[in-house]
């Protein structure tokens, strides 16, 4: 009789242990699924941003003051950006100056910020040399905003290129090729002056540079 009772107790213990193990495994799967859904949801919620830089009327010496002419130009430029979001612009830094810099620029800059096609819930922020640029100039659409940086402002705010900027301006491969003696630039990489643009929207932040050099 005692032996039977012991055997029954063992069966009960085994049965309860089996139930607990199944329950834990199921809960683990559920938690894993929930965590994956949260991560996927966060990935979907992050909106992409892109930015572009142009001289006023695409002329680095423009002195145009007619606001209607400028607005019409912005409208046309906006349509081009919306149709081709990889449009060539100053932020590509492939101009004719040393190390791809702009050569003797002397006009206003217009910065366009394009967000993804989801319905935006805020306005992108632009920091110039880490200071917030508060002047919002023109909203072409909820997803495309223009900012004007006046020449008489930016020409007094261009700064020397430091080692931190250099790492962001040039690719690691390019910097290594110089370090290893595989390539020698015409002038040092710190030649010229820059404006550093940090552009943020929601959880995204991108850094772009306006690089200018001067000479005859």
Tab-separated table of C-alpha atoms in Angstrom:
chain	number	residue	atom	x	y	z
A	1	UNK	CA	0.000	0.000	0.000
A	2	UNK	CA	2.787	2.409	0.951
A	3	UNK	CA	4.579	1.576	-2.273
A	4	UNK	CA	1.435	2.425	-4.297
A	5	UNK	CA	1.050	5.773	-2.527
A	6	UNK	CA	4.698	6.640	-3.231
A	7	UNK	CA	4.253	5.746	-6.880
A	8	UNK	CA	1.127	7.918	-7.116
A	9	UNK	CA	2.995	10.850	-5.538
A	10	UNK	CA	5.802	10.459	-8.072
A	11	UNK	CA	3.279	10.445	-10.923
A	12	UNK	CA	1.611	13.596	-9.573
A	13	UNK	CA	4.984	15.387	-9.168
A	14	UNK	CA	6.009	14.380	-12.681
A	15	UNK	CA	2.666	15.571	-14.092
A	16	UNK	CA	2.884	18.940	-12.338
A	17	UNK	CA	6.503	19.426	-13.464
A	18	UNK	CA	5.481	18.654	-17.058
A	19	UNK	CA	2.682	21.257	-16.916
A	20	UNK	CA	5.040	23.917	-15.513
A	21	UNK	CA	7.647	23.257	-18.228
A	22	UNK	CA	5.054	23.531	-20.997
A	23	UNK	CA	3.681	26.732	-19.464
A	24	UNK	CA	7.177	28.312	-19.238
A	25	UNK	CA	7.989	27.363	-22.807
A	26	UNK	CA	4.719	28.841	-24.057
A	27	UNK	CA	5.244	32.038	-22.057
A	28	UNK	CA	8.800	32.327	-23.425
A	29	UNK	CA	7.511	32.058	-26.980
A	30	UNK	CA	4.810	34.656	-26.305
A	31	UNK	CA	7.330	37.068	-24.752
A	32	UNK	CA	9.698	36.539	-27.670
A	33	UNK	CA	6.895	37.271	-30.136
A	34	UNK	CA	5.869	40.421	-28.238
A	35	UNK	CA	9.478	41.661	-28.106
A	36	UNK	CA	9.889	41.072	-31.853
A	37	UNK	CA	6.663	42.962	-32.569
A	38	UNK	CA	7.889	45.903	-30.466
A	39	UNK	CA	11.249	45.998	-32.284
A	40	UNK	CA	9.567	45.745	-35.686
A	41	UNK	CA	7.149	48.496	-34.710
A	42	UNK	CA	10.010	50.769	-33.650
A	43	UNK	CA	11.818	50.121	-36.930
A	44	UNK	CA	8.696	51.041	-38.887
A	45	UNK	CA	8.185	54.238	-36.872
A	46	UNK	CA	11.641	55.660	-37.711
A	47	UNK	CA	11.266	57.995	-40.667
A	48	UNK	CA	14.099	58.567	-43.104
A	49	UNK	CA	15.368	62.067	-43.844
A	50	UNK	CA	17.506	63.496	-46.597
A	51	UNK	CA	18.902	66.975	-47.128
A	52	UNK	CA	20.121	69.093	-50.014
A	53	UNK	CA	22.019	72.363	-50.336
A	54	UNK	CA	21.813	74.850	-53.220
A	55	UNK	CA	22.959	78.362	-54.022
A	56	UNK	CA	20.210	80.883	-54.538
A	57	UNK	CA	18.870	80.355	-58.077
A	58	UNK	CA	21.710	77.808	-58.536
A	59	UNK	CA	24.139	80.712	-58.940
A	60	UNK	CA	26.922	81.075	-56.367
A	61	UNK	CA	27.165	84.803	-57.105
A	62	UNK	CA	23.416	85.590	-57.221
A	63	UNK	CA	22.323	88.963	-55.807
A	64	UNK	CA	18.652	88.487	-56.729
A	65	UNK	CA	16.238	90.068	-54.237
A	66	UNK	CA	12.897	89.537	-55.991
A	67	UNK	CA	11.022	87.147	-53.661
A	68	UNK	CA	8.619	86.016	-56.416
A	69	UNK	CA	11.495	84.879	-58.627
A	70	UNK	CA	13.035	83.008	-55.703
A	71	UNK	CA	9.738	81.347	-54.707
A	72	UNK	CA	9.128	80.171	-58.281
A	73	UNK	CA	12.645	78.735	-58.366
A	74	UNK	CA	12.018	76.922	-55.074
A	75	UNK	CA	8.804	75.416	-56.442
A	76	UNK	CA	10.586	74.058	-59.517
A	77	UNK	CA	13.492	72.782	-57.435
A	78	UNK	CA	11.057	71.109	-55.031
A	79	UNK	CA	9.395	69.180	-57.848
A	80	UNK	CA	12.789	67.962	-59.042
A	81	UNK	CA	13.693	66.748	-55.530
A	82	UNK	CA	10.377	64.934	-55.112
A	83	UNK	CA	10.878	63.204	-58.465
A	84	UNK	CA	14.556	62.397	-57.900
A	85	UNK	CA	15.681	62.329	-54.269
A	86	UNK	CA	19.314	61.707	-55.265
A	87	UNK	CA	19.663	65.029	-57.081
A	88	UNK	CA	23.154	66.516	-57.281
A	89	UNK	CA	23.702	69.296	-54.760
A	90	UNK	CA	26.396	71.090	-52.747
A	91	UNK	CA	26.308	68.493	-49.944
A	92	UNK	CA	27.853	65.962	-52.375
A	93	UNK	CA	31.056	68.025	-52.048
A	94	UNK	CA	32.363	67.344	-55.547
A	95	UNK	CA	32.913	70.917	-56.749
A	96	UNK	CA	35.983	72.291	-58.512
A	97	UNK	CA	37.840	73.547	-55.444
A	98	UNK	CA	40.562	71.631	-53.550
A	99	UNK	CA	39.265	68.333	-52.078
A	100	UNK	CA	35.904	68.902	-53.766
A	101	UNK	CA	35.239	72.232	-52.032
A	102	UNK	CA	33.176	75.103	-53.385
A	103	UNK	CA	35.324	77.846	-54.913
A	104	UNK	CA	34.743	81.517	-53.965
A	105	UNK	CA	31.001	81.230	-53.164
A	106	UNK	CA	29.179	84.472	-52.362
A	107	UNK	CA	25.400	84.133	-52.091
A	108	UNK	CA	22.599	82.774	-49.893
A	109	UNK	CA	22.314	79.042	-49.262
A	110	UNK	CA	19.015	77.177	-49.394
A	111	UNK	CA	18.754	73.894	-47.481
A	112	UNK	CA	15.964	71.454	-48.323
A	113	UNK	CA	14.991	68.702	-45.864
A	114	UNK	CA	12.912	65.809	-47.159
A	115	UNK	CA	11.226	63.359	-44.797
A	116	UNK	CA	9.654	60.024	-45.695
A	117	UNK	CA	6.194	59.897	-47.235
A	118	UNK	CA	4.492	59.076	-43.941
A	119	UNK	CA	2.416	61.850	-42.438
A	120	UNK	CA	4.946	64.016	-40.544
A	121	UNK	CA	4.326	64.946	-36.912
A	122	UNK	CA	6.842	67.755	-36.625
A	123	UNK	CA	9.332	69.992	-38.389
A	124	UNK	CA	12.973	68.995	-38.901
A	125	UNK	CA	15.560	70.980	-36.944
A	126	UNK	CA	18.809	72.307	-38.387
A	127	UNK	CA	21.891	73.080	-36.324
A	128	UNK	CA	24.690	75.097	-37.935
A	129	UNK	CA	28.009	74.504	-36.188
A	130	UNK	CA	25.934	73.009	-33.346
A	131	UNK	CA	23.726	76.114	-32.958
A	132	UNK	CA	20.014	75.862	-33.731
A	133	UNK	CA	19.030	77.647	-36.945
A	134	UNK	CA	15.549	79.011	-36.280
A	135	UNK	CA	14.729	80.600	-39.601
A	136	UNK	CA	12.216	78.441	-41.487
A	137	UNK	CA	11.762	79.857	-44.945
A	138	UNK	CA	9.364	77.871	-47.094
A	139	UNK	CA	7.222	74.741	-46.796
A	140	UNK	CA	6.636	73.233	-50.212
A	141	UNK	CA	4.738	70.265	-48.758
A	142	UNK	CA	4.331	68.544	-45.374
A	143	UNK	CA	7.395	66.432	-46.250
A	144	UNK	CA	9.671	69.053	-47.823
A	145	UNK	CA	10.882	72.094	-45.909
A	146	UNK	CA	13.317	74.778	-47.058
A	147	UNK	CA	15.660	76.806	-44.857
A	148	UNK	CA	17.481	79.941	-45.948
A	149	UNK	CA	20.974	80.719	-44.686
A	150	UNK	CA	21.867	84.281	-45.672
A	151	UNK	CA	25.293	84.975	-47.115
A	152	UNK	CA	26.063	87.767	-44.649
A	153	UNK	CA	25.397	85.249	-41.843
A	154	UNK	CA	27.190	82.135	-43.056
A	155	UNK	CA	30.312	83.942	-44.302
A	156	UNK	CA	30.981	85.033	-40.692
A	157	UNK	CA	30.288	81.563	-39.287
A	158	UNK	CA	32.408	79.287	-41.442
A	159	UNK	CA	34.974	77.562	-39.260
A	160	UNK	CA	38.233	75.666	-39.484
A	161	UNK	CA	38.078	71.927	-40.173
A	162	UNK	CA	39.000	69.870	-37.115
A	163	UNK	CA	39.822	66.165	-36.824
A	164	UNK	CA	36.258	65.258	-35.779
A	165	UNK	CA	34.792	66.986	-38.837
A	166	UNK	CA	37.372	65.327	-41.065
A	167	UNK	CA	36.247	61.844	-40.007
A	168	UNK	CA	32.677	62.688	-41.001
A	169	UNK	CA	33.539	64.570	-44.188
A	170	UNK	CA	35.748	61.882	-45.707
A	171	UNK	CA	35.267	58.126	-45.863
A	172	UNK	CA	37.412	55.809	-43.735
A	173	UNK	CA	38.739	54.188	-46.904
A	174	UNK	CA	39.828	57.590	-48.279
A	175	UNK	CA	41.510	58.604	-45.008
A	176	UNK	CA	43.314	55.253	-44.803
A	177	UNK	CA	44.567	55.599	-48.382
A	178	UNK	CA	46.195	58.918	-47.404
A	179	UNK	CA	47.577	57.488	-44.161
A	180	UNK	CA	49.107	54.519	-46.014
A	181	UNK	CA	50.659	56.767	-48.658
A	182	UNK	CA	48.462	55.376	-51.454
A	183	UNK	CA	47.040	58.827	-52.232
A	184	UNK	CA	48.331	62.342	-51.673
A	185	UNK	CA	45.845	65.239	-51.849
A	186	UNK	CA	46.877	68.461	-53.572
A	187	UNK	CA	46.318	70.407	-50.365
A	188	UNK	CA	45.894	69.232	-46.741
A	189	UNK	CA	42.408	67.982	-45.849
A	190	UNK	CA	41.986	70.800	-43.332
A	191	UNK	CA	42.342	73.396	-46.106
A	192	UNK	CA	39.362	75.752	-46.398
A	193	UNK	CA	36.409	76.562	-44.151
A	194	UNK	CA	33.179	74.715	-43.424
A	195	UNK	CA	29.675	74.997	-42.111
A	196	UNK	CA	28.591	71.848	-40.311
A	197	UNK	CA	24.875	71.073	-40.610
A	198	UNK	CA	23.337	68.624	-38.124
A	199	UNK	CA	19.788	67.886	-39.222
A	200	UNK	CA	17.411	65.993	-36.955
A	201	UNK	CA	13.897	64.665	-37.326
A	202	UNK	CA	12.318	62.388	-34.733
A	203	UNK	CA	14.942	59.702	-33.974
A	204	UNK	CA	17.058	60.397	-37.045
A	205	UNK	CA	20.066	62.696	-37.254
A	206	UNK	CA	22.332	63.313	-40.250
A	207	UNK	CA	25.424	65.490	-40.649
A	208	UNK	CA	26.290	67.409	-43.815
A	209	UNK	CA	29.015	69.901	-44.707
A	210	UNK	CA	29.317	73.045	-46.789
A	211	UNK	CA	33.004	73.297	-47.674
A	212	UNK	CA	34.363	76.542	-49.144
A	213	UNK	CA	37.791	77.653	-50.322
A	214	UNK	CA	38.940	80.997	-51.661
A	215	UNK	CA	41.591	82.210	-54.052
A	216	UNK	CA	42.333	83.883	-57.375
